[in-house]
């Protein structure tokens, strides 16, 4: 059957969709070509904010419009959190929860047997003109009971591979639904990840991005530790580099930072969720560190890796973020020697503790205004980081994308550079001098 996969959200979702698609192709299914109507459409959704839910619904309508006869399956975080809401959307045939997502192969086998049984002699798409019934079927097990870890690594583009090293989270920050969507923190054995990473490198990947929900919590279900994992991944054979996609500040120890600084393959690139620069708000959020600890981590990184790129997750407009807290927040952010901010505007999420707290609500307009303030600060910090690195000797990994006769790549410290397109350079490392940014 022809399959169309659509993925929204984080690196973890892309790694999972890529692994599932690979398994379906190995089972004899084929990817629907651009513009071709597919027999089965699968949408892997995200639900980190209200906006994400809205984008999921838009995508469901678009995929249905483009594939009027296909079987439409919706899975992922939104499906786990709001299966009923999705089932009410016209045109959805099946809603599969997070755990059921990993049983897609068997599920599609069943669909195929049913279809074959009904009309064995028909052409592929015709088999599905009569979609099962108007009733959308939901299969969604309670996520807190899920113990299984389903491994995944993406191999969609030649250069980069997203390697899933951990899933779920036990932190239950008061504004967050991810533990309700992905379940408890769990991980596979270090040995299985080392094997997958070596496979990806032998398969041609030059960059591996360690992906998960709370990566620093790796080892919770196997008794191993994140520092051991990165040591093992630094000792593989081949030409490669590794990026840690994100790590909670309280789990980003000096030991991990020092190891990255002295490692052979780990990039001096950190992505650290701060979420607020006010200790009062960090407490309301249920975060497990203070802004002082966060500043220490950043200072230590900049001491042992002055050229490191540091990206920071910032949430604005949460309940209880009073004017005073906001002023503290902005002052703190401006004091940090970081390279970029990823700004999220708070949106109320069902079943989160913050909704039960008696706190000041920040009006939507004000949330948007605060988001603009942090975006402006972020643009300034990134410009400053690029300026400081003009003339810096770096190693770029050239990618396959081509635009206006140019090709692009990122240095180890995450500076985007370009050069005239040269097919022989695709997926290769090159030592360069960082040019002034346009
Ligand atoms: S650490 Fe907090 S914000 Fe991050 S996924 Fe876990 S509960 Fe959500």
Short mmCIF file of C-alpha atoms and ligand atoms in Angstrom, two decimals:
data_model
loop_
_atom_site.label_atom_id
_atom_site.label_comp_id
_atom_site.label_asym_id
_atom_site.label_seq_id
_atom_site.Cartn_x
_atom_site.Cartn_y
_atom_site.Cartn_z
CA UNK A 1 0.00 0.00 0.00
CA UNK A 2 1.14 3.57 -0.45
CA UNK A 3 1.76 5.39 2.80
CA UNK A 4 2.00 9.10 3.52
CA UNK A 5 3.61 10.16 6.84
CA UNK A 6 3.17 13.68 8.20
CA UNK A 7 5.04 14.68 11.35
CA UNK A 8 4.64 17.73 13.57
CA UNK A 9 6.62 18.82 16.63
CA UNK A 10 9.95 17.78 18.10
CA UNK A 11 13.01 15.83 17.01
CA UNK A 12 11.66 12.83 18.92
CA UNK A 13 8.52 12.72 16.77
CA UNK A 14 10.67 12.91 13.61
CA UNK A 15 12.93 10.10 14.80
CA UNK A 16 9.87 7.95 15.56
CA UNK A 17 8.08 8.69 12.28
CA UNK A 18 11.28 7.96 10.35
CA UNK A 19 11.78 4.62 12.13
CA UNK A 20 8.12 3.63 11.63
CA UNK A 21 8.20 4.61 7.95
CA UNK A 22 11.42 2.63 7.47
CA UNK A 23 9.77 -0.45 9.04
CA UNK A 24 6.64 -0.07 6.86
CA UNK A 25 8.78 0.19 3.71
CA UNK A 26 10.71 -2.92 4.78
CA UNK A 27 7.30 -4.62 5.01
CA UNK A 28 6.71 -3.91 1.31
CA UNK A 29 4.69 -0.71 1.54
CA UNK A 30 5.78 2.30 -0.49
CA UNK A 31 5.89 6.03 0.18
CA UNK A 32 3.23 7.96 -1.73
CA UNK A 33 4.85 10.28 -4.27
CA UNK A 34 4.36 14.05 -4.06
CA UNK A 35 0.80 14.83 -5.21
CA UNK A 36 -0.16 11.13 -5.41
CA UNK A 37 -3.16 10.10 -3.32
CA UNK A 38 -2.03 7.63 -0.63
CA UNK A 39 -3.89 4.52 0.56
CA UNK A 40 -3.03 5.28 4.18
CA UNK A 41 -2.15 8.65 5.72
CA UNK A 42 -0.54 8.82 9.16
CA UNK A 43 -0.22 12.09 11.09
CA UNK A 44 2.18 12.09 14.08
CA UNK A 45 1.01 15.04 16.18
CA UNK A 46 2.47 17.43 18.78
CA UNK A 47 0.64 18.98 21.72
CA UNK A 48 3.18 21.14 23.55
CA UNK A 49 0.95 24.27 23.33
CA UNK A 50 -2.51 25.33 22.18
CA UNK A 51 -0.95 26.54 18.95
CA UNK A 52 0.44 23.04 18.36
CA UNK A 53 -3.05 21.53 18.77
CA UNK A 54 -4.40 24.10 16.31
CA UNK A 55 -1.71 23.20 13.76
CA UNK A 56 -2.55 19.50 14.17
CA UNK A 57 -6.21 20.14 13.37
CA UNK A 58 -5.26 22.23 10.33
CA UNK A 59 -2.99 19.41 9.11
CA UNK A 60 -5.72 16.80 9.61
CA UNK A 61 -8.12 18.82 7.41
CA UNK A 62 -5.41 19.40 4.77
CA UNK A 63 -4.35 15.74 4.56
CA UNK A 64 -7.99 14.63 4.33
CA UNK A 65 -8.67 17.19 1.56
CA UNK A 66 -5.63 15.96 -0.41
CA UNK A 67 -6.44 12.26 0.16
CA UNK A 68 -10.26 11.95 0.08
CA UNK A 69 -10.26 8.11 -0.17
CA UNK A 70 -7.35 7.25 2.11
CA UNK A 71 -7.54 5.68 5.54
CA UNK A 72 -6.56 8.52 7.93
CA UNK A 73 -4.74 7.58 11.15
CA UNK A 74 -3.88 10.24 13.75
CA UNK A 75 -1.32 9.46 16.47
CA UNK A 76 1.25 11.21 18.69
CA UNK A 77 0.93 13.52 21.74
CA UNK A 78 -2.33 15.25 20.73
CA UNK A 79 -3.91 11.83 20.07
CA UNK A 80 -2.81 10.61 23.51
CA UNK A 81 -4.10 13.72 25.30
CA UNK A 82 -7.31 14.47 23.35
CA UNK A 83 -8.44 11.34 21.44
CA UNK A 84 -12.12 12.31 21.73
CA UNK A 85 -11.52 15.78 20.28
CA UNK A 86 -9.72 14.27 17.28
CA UNK A 87 -12.37 11.58 16.76
CA UNK A 88 -14.93 14.36 16.27
CA UNK A 89 -13.00 15.80 13.34
CA UNK A 90 -14.71 14.87 10.06
CA UNK A 91 -12.66 12.35 8.08
CA UNK A 92 -10.50 10.78 10.81
CA UNK A 93 -10.74 6.97 10.74
CA UNK A 94 -8.44 5.91 13.58
CA UNK A 95 -6.86 7.61 16.61
CA UNK A 96 -3.89 5.70 18.02
CA UNK A 97 -2.28 6.59 21.37
CA UNK A 98 1.47 6.92 22.00
CA UNK A 99 1.98 3.25 22.75
CA UNK A 100 -0.30 2.08 19.93
CA UNK A 101 1.77 4.25 17.56
CA UNK A 102 4.51 1.61 17.81
CA UNK A 103 2.13 -1.17 16.79
CA UNK A 104 1.31 0.51 13.46
CA UNK A 105 2.79 -2.39 11.44
CA UNK A 106 0.44 -4.98 12.94
CA UNK A 107 -2.41 -2.47 12.75
CA UNK A 108 -1.86 -1.86 9.03
CA UNK A 109 -1.45 -5.60 8.41
CA UNK A 110 -4.91 -6.05 9.92
CA UNK A 111 -6.29 -3.23 7.77
CA UNK A 112 -4.79 -4.85 4.66
CA UNK A 113 -6.22 -8.30 5.52
CA UNK A 114 -9.65 -6.75 6.06
CA UNK A 115 -9.39 -4.86 2.76
CA UNK A 116 -8.13 -7.98 0.87
CA UNK A 117 -10.93 -10.04 2.37
CA UNK A 118 -13.52 -7.48 1.22
CA UNK A 119 -12.42 -6.95 -2.41
CA UNK A 120 -9.34 -8.97 -3.41
CA UNK A 121 -9.43 -8.05 -7.13
CA UNK A 122 -9.58 -4.26 -6.91
CA UNK A 123 -6.81 -1.77 -7.57
CA UNK A 124 -4.95 -0.34 -4.59
CA UNK A 125 -6.83 2.89 -3.86
CA UNK A 126 -10.21 1.53 -4.95
CA UNK A 127 -9.96 -0.90 -2.05
CA UNK A 128 -10.68 2.03 0.21
CA UNK A 129 -13.38 3.96 -1.57
CA UNK A 130 -15.76 2.92 1.14
CA UNK A 131 -13.95 4.06 4.19
CA UNK A 132 -14.67 1.75 7.18
CA UNK A 133 -17.51 3.79 8.67
CA UNK A 134 -18.19 7.27 9.83
CA UNK A 135 -17.36 6.22 13.37
CA UNK A 136 -13.77 7.00 14.18
CA UNK A 137 -12.11 4.19 16.12
CA UNK A 138 -9.89 5.08 19.09
CA UNK A 139 -7.16 2.87 20.58
CA UNK A 140 -5.31 4.66 23.34
CA UNK A 141 -3.93 2.91 26.46
CA UNK A 142 -3.44 4.91 29.72
CA UNK A 143 0.09 6.28 29.29
CA UNK A 144 1.17 6.01 32.95
CA UNK A 145 0.92 2.22 32.62
CA UNK A 146 3.30 2.15 29.65
CA UNK A 147 6.67 0.63 30.58
CA UNK A 148 7.91 -0.20 27.09
CA UNK A 149 10.58 1.91 25.42
CA UNK A 150 10.37 1.95 21.64
CA UNK A 151 13.72 2.81 20.05
CA UNK A 152 14.01 4.99 16.98
CA UNK A 153 16.57 6.80 14.90
CA UNK A 154 15.91 8.89 11.81
CA UNK A 155 17.81 8.54 8.59
CA UNK A 156 15.78 10.84 6.36
CA UNK A 157 18.54 13.22 5.38
CA UNK A 158 22.05 12.05 4.53
CA UNK A 159 23.84 14.17 7.07
CA UNK A 160 21.92 14.18 10.30
CA UNK A 161 20.45 11.37 12.42
CA UNK A 162 18.07 11.94 15.34
CA UNK A 163 18.76 9.16 17.86
CA UNK A 164 16.04 8.59 20.49
CA UNK A 165 17.87 7.88 23.78
CA UNK A 166 15.07 8.50 26.29
CA UNK A 167 11.29 8.95 26.45
CA UNK A 168 8.75 10.33 28.96
CA UNK A 169 9.28 12.50 32.05
CA UNK A 170 8.69 12.26 35.80
CA UNK A 171 9.05 15.98 36.55
CA UNK A 172 5.42 17.18 36.14
CA UNK A 173 6.27 20.87 35.89
CA UNK A 174 3.03 22.68 36.73
CA UNK A 175 2.39 24.06 33.17
CA UNK A 176 3.37 20.96 31.20
CA UNK A 177 1.35 18.09 29.70
CA UNK A 178 4.25 16.09 28.26
CA UNK A 179 4.32 13.55 31.12
CA UNK A 180 0.60 13.01 30.43
CA UNK A 181 1.31 12.55 26.70
CA UNK A 182 4.52 10.50 26.82
CA UNK A 183 4.41 8.73 30.19
CA UNK A 184 7.11 8.05 32.75
CA UNK A 185 10.84 8.51 32.11
CA UNK A 186 12.33 5.38 30.50
CA UNK A 187 15.22 4.42 28.28
CA UNK A 188 16.84 1.48 26.51
CA UNK A 189 20.20 -0.01 27.43
CA UNK A 190 23.37 1.92 26.67
CA UNK A 191 24.61 -1.04 24.61
CA UNK A 192 21.60 -0.87 22.26
CA UNK A 193 22.14 2.88 21.73
CA UNK A 194 25.84 2.44 21.04
CA UNK A 195 24.94 -0.21 18.43
CA UNK A 196 22.30 2.05 16.80
CA UNK A 197 24.70 5.01 16.72
CA UNK A 198 27.48 2.94 15.13
CA UNK A 199 24.96 1.63 12.56
CA UNK A 200 23.94 5.19 11.71
CA UNK A 201 27.60 6.24 11.31
CA UNK A 202 28.38 3.15 9.19
CA UNK A 203 25.30 4.12 7.16
CA UNK A 204 26.82 7.49 6.35
CA UNK A 205 25.42 9.83 9.05
CA UNK A 206 27.99 12.45 10.02
CA UNK A 207 26.00 14.09 12.80
CA UNK A 208 23.96 12.37 15.53
CA UNK A 209 21.52 14.39 17.62
CA UNK A 210 20.65 12.77 20.94
CA UNK A 211 16.89 13.19 21.29
CA UNK A 212 14.37 12.55 24.05
CA UNK A 213 11.99 14.31 26.43
CA UNK A 214 14.27 14.62 29.50
CA UNK A 215 17.57 13.33 28.13
CA UNK A 216 19.65 14.05 31.22
CA UNK A 217 17.38 11.59 33.04
CA UNK A 218 18.75 8.78 30.86
CA UNK A 219 19.33 5.63 32.91
CA UNK A 220 16.22 5.89 35.10
CA UNK A 221 14.93 2.50 33.88
CA UNK A 222 18.29 0.74 33.46
CA UNK A 223 20.36 2.07 36.36
CA UNK A 224 22.89 3.57 33.90
CA UNK A 225 23.89 7.26 33.70
CA UNK A 226 23.92 9.94 31.00
CA UNK A 227 27.65 10.64 31.55
CA UNK A 228 28.42 6.94 30.85
CA UNK A 229 26.30 7.07 27.69
CA UNK A 230 28.10 10.09 26.23
CA UNK A 231 31.49 8.57 27.09
CA UNK A 232 30.52 5.42 25.18
CA UNK A 233 29.18 7.41 22.20
CA UNK A 234 32.45 9.38 22.04
CA UNK A 235 34.37 6.14 21.46
CA UNK A 236 32.72 4.94 18.24
CA UNK A 237 34.60 4.44 14.98
CA UNK A 238 34.22 6.71 11.97
CA UNK A 239 34.05 10.43 11.19
CA UNK A 240 31.14 11.94 13.11
CA UNK A 241 30.02 14.53 15.62
CA UNK A 242 27.27 14.48 18.25
CA UNK A 243 24.92 17.18 19.54
CA UNK A 244 22.94 16.92 22.79
CA UNK A 245 19.53 18.27 21.74
CA UNK A 246 18.55 19.50 25.22
CA UNK A 247 19.38 18.89 28.90
CA UNK A 248 17.65 20.14 32.07
CA UNK A 249 19.95 22.56 33.99
CA UNK A 250 19.78 20.51 37.19
CA UNK A 251 20.96 17.44 35.22
CA UNK A 252 23.67 19.24 33.22
CA UNK A 253 26.51 18.58 35.67
CA UNK A 254 29.99 20.10 35.55
CA UNK A 255 31.18 16.54 34.83
CA UNK A 256 29.07 16.43 31.64
CA UNK A 257 30.19 19.94 30.62
CA UNK A 258 33.88 19.11 31.25
CA UNK A 259 33.52 15.85 29.33
CA UNK A 260 32.04 17.64 26.30
CA UNK A 261 34.86 20.21 26.46
CA UNK A 262 37.54 17.47 26.28
CA UNK A 263 35.68 15.05 24.01
CA UNK A 264 36.60 14.01 20.44
CA UNK A 265 33.13 14.16 18.93
CA UNK A 266 30.71 16.22 21.09
CA UNK A 267 29.89 19.65 19.69
CA UNK A 268 30.26 22.74 21.95
CA UNK A 269 26.54 23.38 21.59
CA UNK A 270 24.06 23.34 24.48
CA UNK A 271 20.29 23.76 24.58
CA UNK A 272 19.15 24.37 28.16
CA UNK A 273 15.50 24.97 29.24
CA UNK A 274 15.38 27.96 31.63
CA UNK A 275 11.67 28.77 31.25
CA UNK A 276 11.87 31.79 33.61
CA UNK A 277 14.51 34.18 34.98
CA UNK A 278 12.55 34.77 38.19
CA UNK A 279 13.00 32.38 41.13
CA UNK A 280 9.42 33.10 42.25
CA UNK A 281 8.09 31.89 38.89
CA UNK A 282 10.51 28.92 38.74
CA UNK A 283 8.99 27.81 42.07
CA UNK A 284 5.43 28.21 40.72
CA UNK A 285 6.45 26.14 37.67
CA UNK A 286 7.88 23.41 39.90
CA UNK A 287 11.26 23.65 38.14
CA UNK A 288 14.16 21.95 39.96
CA UNK A 289 16.76 24.72 40.01
CA UNK A 290 17.20 28.40 40.77
CA UNK A 291 18.34 31.07 38.37
CA UNK A 292 21.65 31.16 40.26
CA UNK A 293 22.28 27.49 39.42
CA UNK A 294 21.39 28.21 35.79
CA UNK A 295 23.85 31.13 35.65
CA UNK A 296 26.56 28.89 37.16
CA UNK A 297 26.04 26.29 34.44
CA UNK A 298 26.29 28.92 31.70
CA UNK A 299 29.38 30.46 33.33
CA UNK A 300 31.06 27.05 33.58
CA UNK A 301 30.33 26.25 29.92
CA UNK A 302 31.77 29.61 28.85
CA UNK A 303 34.83 29.05 31.03
CA UNK A 304 35.76 25.65 29.59
CA UNK A 305 34.31 26.30 26.06
CA UNK A 306 34.33 30.09 25.38
CA UNK A 307 33.10 29.47 21.79
CA UNK A 308 30.16 27.28 22.79
CA UNK A 309 26.71 28.07 21.40
CA UNK A 310 24.07 28.15 24.15
CA UNK A 311 20.38 28.09 23.23
CA UNK A 312 17.86 28.70 26.03
CA UNK A 313 14.15 27.78 26.25
CA UNK A 314 12.11 30.66 27.71
CA UNK A 315 8.42 30.64 28.51
CA UNK A 316 6.55 33.93 28.92
CA UNK A 317 3.22 34.86 30.44
CA UNK A 318 2.71 31.97 32.84
CA UNK A 319 0.31 32.51 35.71
CA UNK A 320 1.94 34.35 38.61
CA UNK A 321 4.44 36.17 36.35
CA UNK A 322 3.79 39.56 37.89
CA UNK A 323 5.31 42.80 36.57
CA UNK A 324 8.05 42.54 39.23
CA UNK A 325 8.83 38.93 38.27
CA UNK A 326 8.90 39.94 34.60
CA UNK A 327 11.40 42.74 35.27
CA UNK A 328 13.63 40.29 37.19
CA UNK A 329 13.28 37.84 34.28
CA UNK A 330 14.39 40.33 31.60
CA UNK A 331 17.30 41.63 33.73
CA UNK A 332 18.49 38.07 34.28
CA UNK A 333 18.26 37.12 30.60
CA UNK A 334 20.17 40.24 29.55
CA UNK A 335 22.94 39.34 32.02
CA UNK A 336 23.46 35.86 30.53
CA UNK A 337 26.23 35.26 27.90
CA UNK A 338 23.98 32.99 25.82
CA UNK A 339 23.57 32.83 22.03
CA UNK A 340 19.86 32.38 21.32
CA UNK A 341 16.48 32.20 23.08
CA UNK A 342 13.64 29.84 22.05
CA UNK A 343 10.59 31.73 23.24
CA UNK A 344 7.29 29.99 24.04
CA UNK A 345 4.12 31.84 25.03
CA UNK A 346 2.32 30.15 27.90
CA UNK A 347 -1.07 28.62 27.08
CA UNK A 348 -3.39 27.01 29.60
CA UNK A 349 -3.24 23.20 29.27
CA UNK A 350 -5.96 20.86 30.57
CA UNK A 351 -5.07 18.68 33.57
CA UNK A 352 -2.04 20.75 34.59
CA UNK A 353 -1.39 21.81 38.21
CA UNK A 354 -0.98 25.48 37.31
CA UNK A 355 -4.71 25.73 36.55
CA UNK A 356 -5.49 24.78 40.15
CA UNK A 357 -3.24 27.48 41.60
CA UNK A 358 -4.66 30.81 42.75
CA UNK A 359 -2.36 33.03 40.68
CA UNK A 360 -2.45 36.30 38.72
CA UNK A 361 -3.39 35.59 35.07
CA UNK A 362 -1.31 37.47 32.47
CA UNK A 363 -3.59 38.85 29.73
CA UNK A 364 -2.97 37.39 26.22
CA UNK A 365 -1.96 40.78 24.79
CA UNK A 366 0.63 41.18 27.53
CA UNK A 367 1.92 37.64 26.92
CA UNK A 368 2.43 38.54 23.25
CA UNK A 369 4.19 41.79 24.21
CA UNK A 370 6.56 39.92 26.54
CA UNK A 371 7.26 37.35 23.83
CA UNK A 372 8.28 40.17 21.46
CA UNK A 373 10.64 41.58 24.11
CA UNK A 374 12.47 38.25 24.44
CA UNK A 375 12.56 37.70 20.66
CA UNK A 376 14.29 41.09 20.31
CA UNK A 377 16.81 40.21 23.01
CA UNK A 378 17.43 36.86 21.31
CA UNK A 379 18.10 38.47 17.91
CA UNK A 380 20.63 40.81 19.54
CA UNK A 381 22.41 37.97 21.36
CA UNK A 382 22.68 35.83 18.23
CA UNK A 383 24.02 38.76 16.21
CA UNK A 384 26.58 39.42 18.96
CA UNK A 385 27.61 35.72 19.01
CA UNK A 386 28.10 35.69 15.24
CA UNK A 387 30.05 38.97 15.37
CA UNK A 388 32.38 37.61 18.09
CA UNK A 389 33.12 34.61 15.84
CA UNK A 390 34.00 36.37 12.59
CA UNK A 391 37.43 34.98 11.56
CA UNK A 392 37.11 32.04 13.97
CA UNK A 393 38.60 28.72 12.74
CA UNK A 394 35.79 26.15 12.71
CA UNK A 395 34.75 22.84 11.14
CA UNK A 396 31.59 22.92 9.06
CA UNK A 397 29.51 19.91 8.01
CA UNK A 398 28.12 20.62 4.53
CA UNK A 399 24.51 19.55 3.92
CA UNK A 400 22.74 18.53 0.69
CA UNK A 401 20.29 21.43 0.46
CA UNK A 402 20.95 23.87 -2.42
CA UNK A 403 19.46 27.38 -2.75
CA UNK A 404 20.41 30.12 -5.21
CA UNK A 405 23.52 28.14 -6.23
CA UNK A 406 24.70 27.93 -2.60
CA UNK A 407 25.04 25.05 -0.16
CA UNK A 408 24.81 25.36 3.63
CA UNK A 409 26.22 23.80 6.76
CA UNK A 410 26.71 24.38 10.47
CA UNK A 411 29.98 24.74 12.36
CA UNK A 412 30.49 22.72 15.55
CA UNK A 413 29.36 25.77 17.54
CA UNK A 414 26.17 26.04 15.46
CA UNK A 415 27.03 28.95 13.15
CA UNK A 416 25.28 28.63 9.79
CA UNK A 417 27.63 29.22 6.82
CA UNK A 418 27.32 28.86 3.05
CA UNK A 419 29.53 28.40 -0.04
CA UNK A 420 28.98 27.90 -3.78
CA UNK A 421 27.25 24.54 -4.31
CA UNK A 422 29.69 21.65 -4.86
CA UNK A 423 28.12 18.17 -4.95
CA UNK A 424 31.40 16.56 -3.84
CA UNK A 425 31.27 18.50 -0.55
CA UNK A 426 27.81 17.22 0.51
CA UNK A 427 27.95 15.42 3.84
CA UNK A 428 31.65 16.20 4.37
CA UNK A 429 33.48 18.12 7.09
CA UNK A 430 35.69 21.08 6.12
CA UNK A 431 37.90 23.41 8.19
CA UNK A 432 36.91 27.01 7.43
CA UNK A 433 37.33 30.58 8.71
CA UNK A 434 33.94 31.93 9.79
CA UNK A 435 33.07 34.81 7.41
CA UNK A 436 31.18 37.97 8.45
CA UNK A 437 27.43 37.24 8.56
CA UNK A 438 25.32 38.95 5.80
S1 LIG B 1 10.94 18.61 32.50
FE1 LIG B 1 9.04 19.69 32.91
S2 LIG B 1 8.71 20.90 31.06
FE2 LIG B 1 10.17 19.30 30.52
S3 LIG B 1 8.93 17.61 29.72
FE3 LIG B 1 9.25 17.25 31.90
S4 LIG B 1 7.44 18.11 32.88
FE4 LIG B 1 7.57 18.98 30.83
#
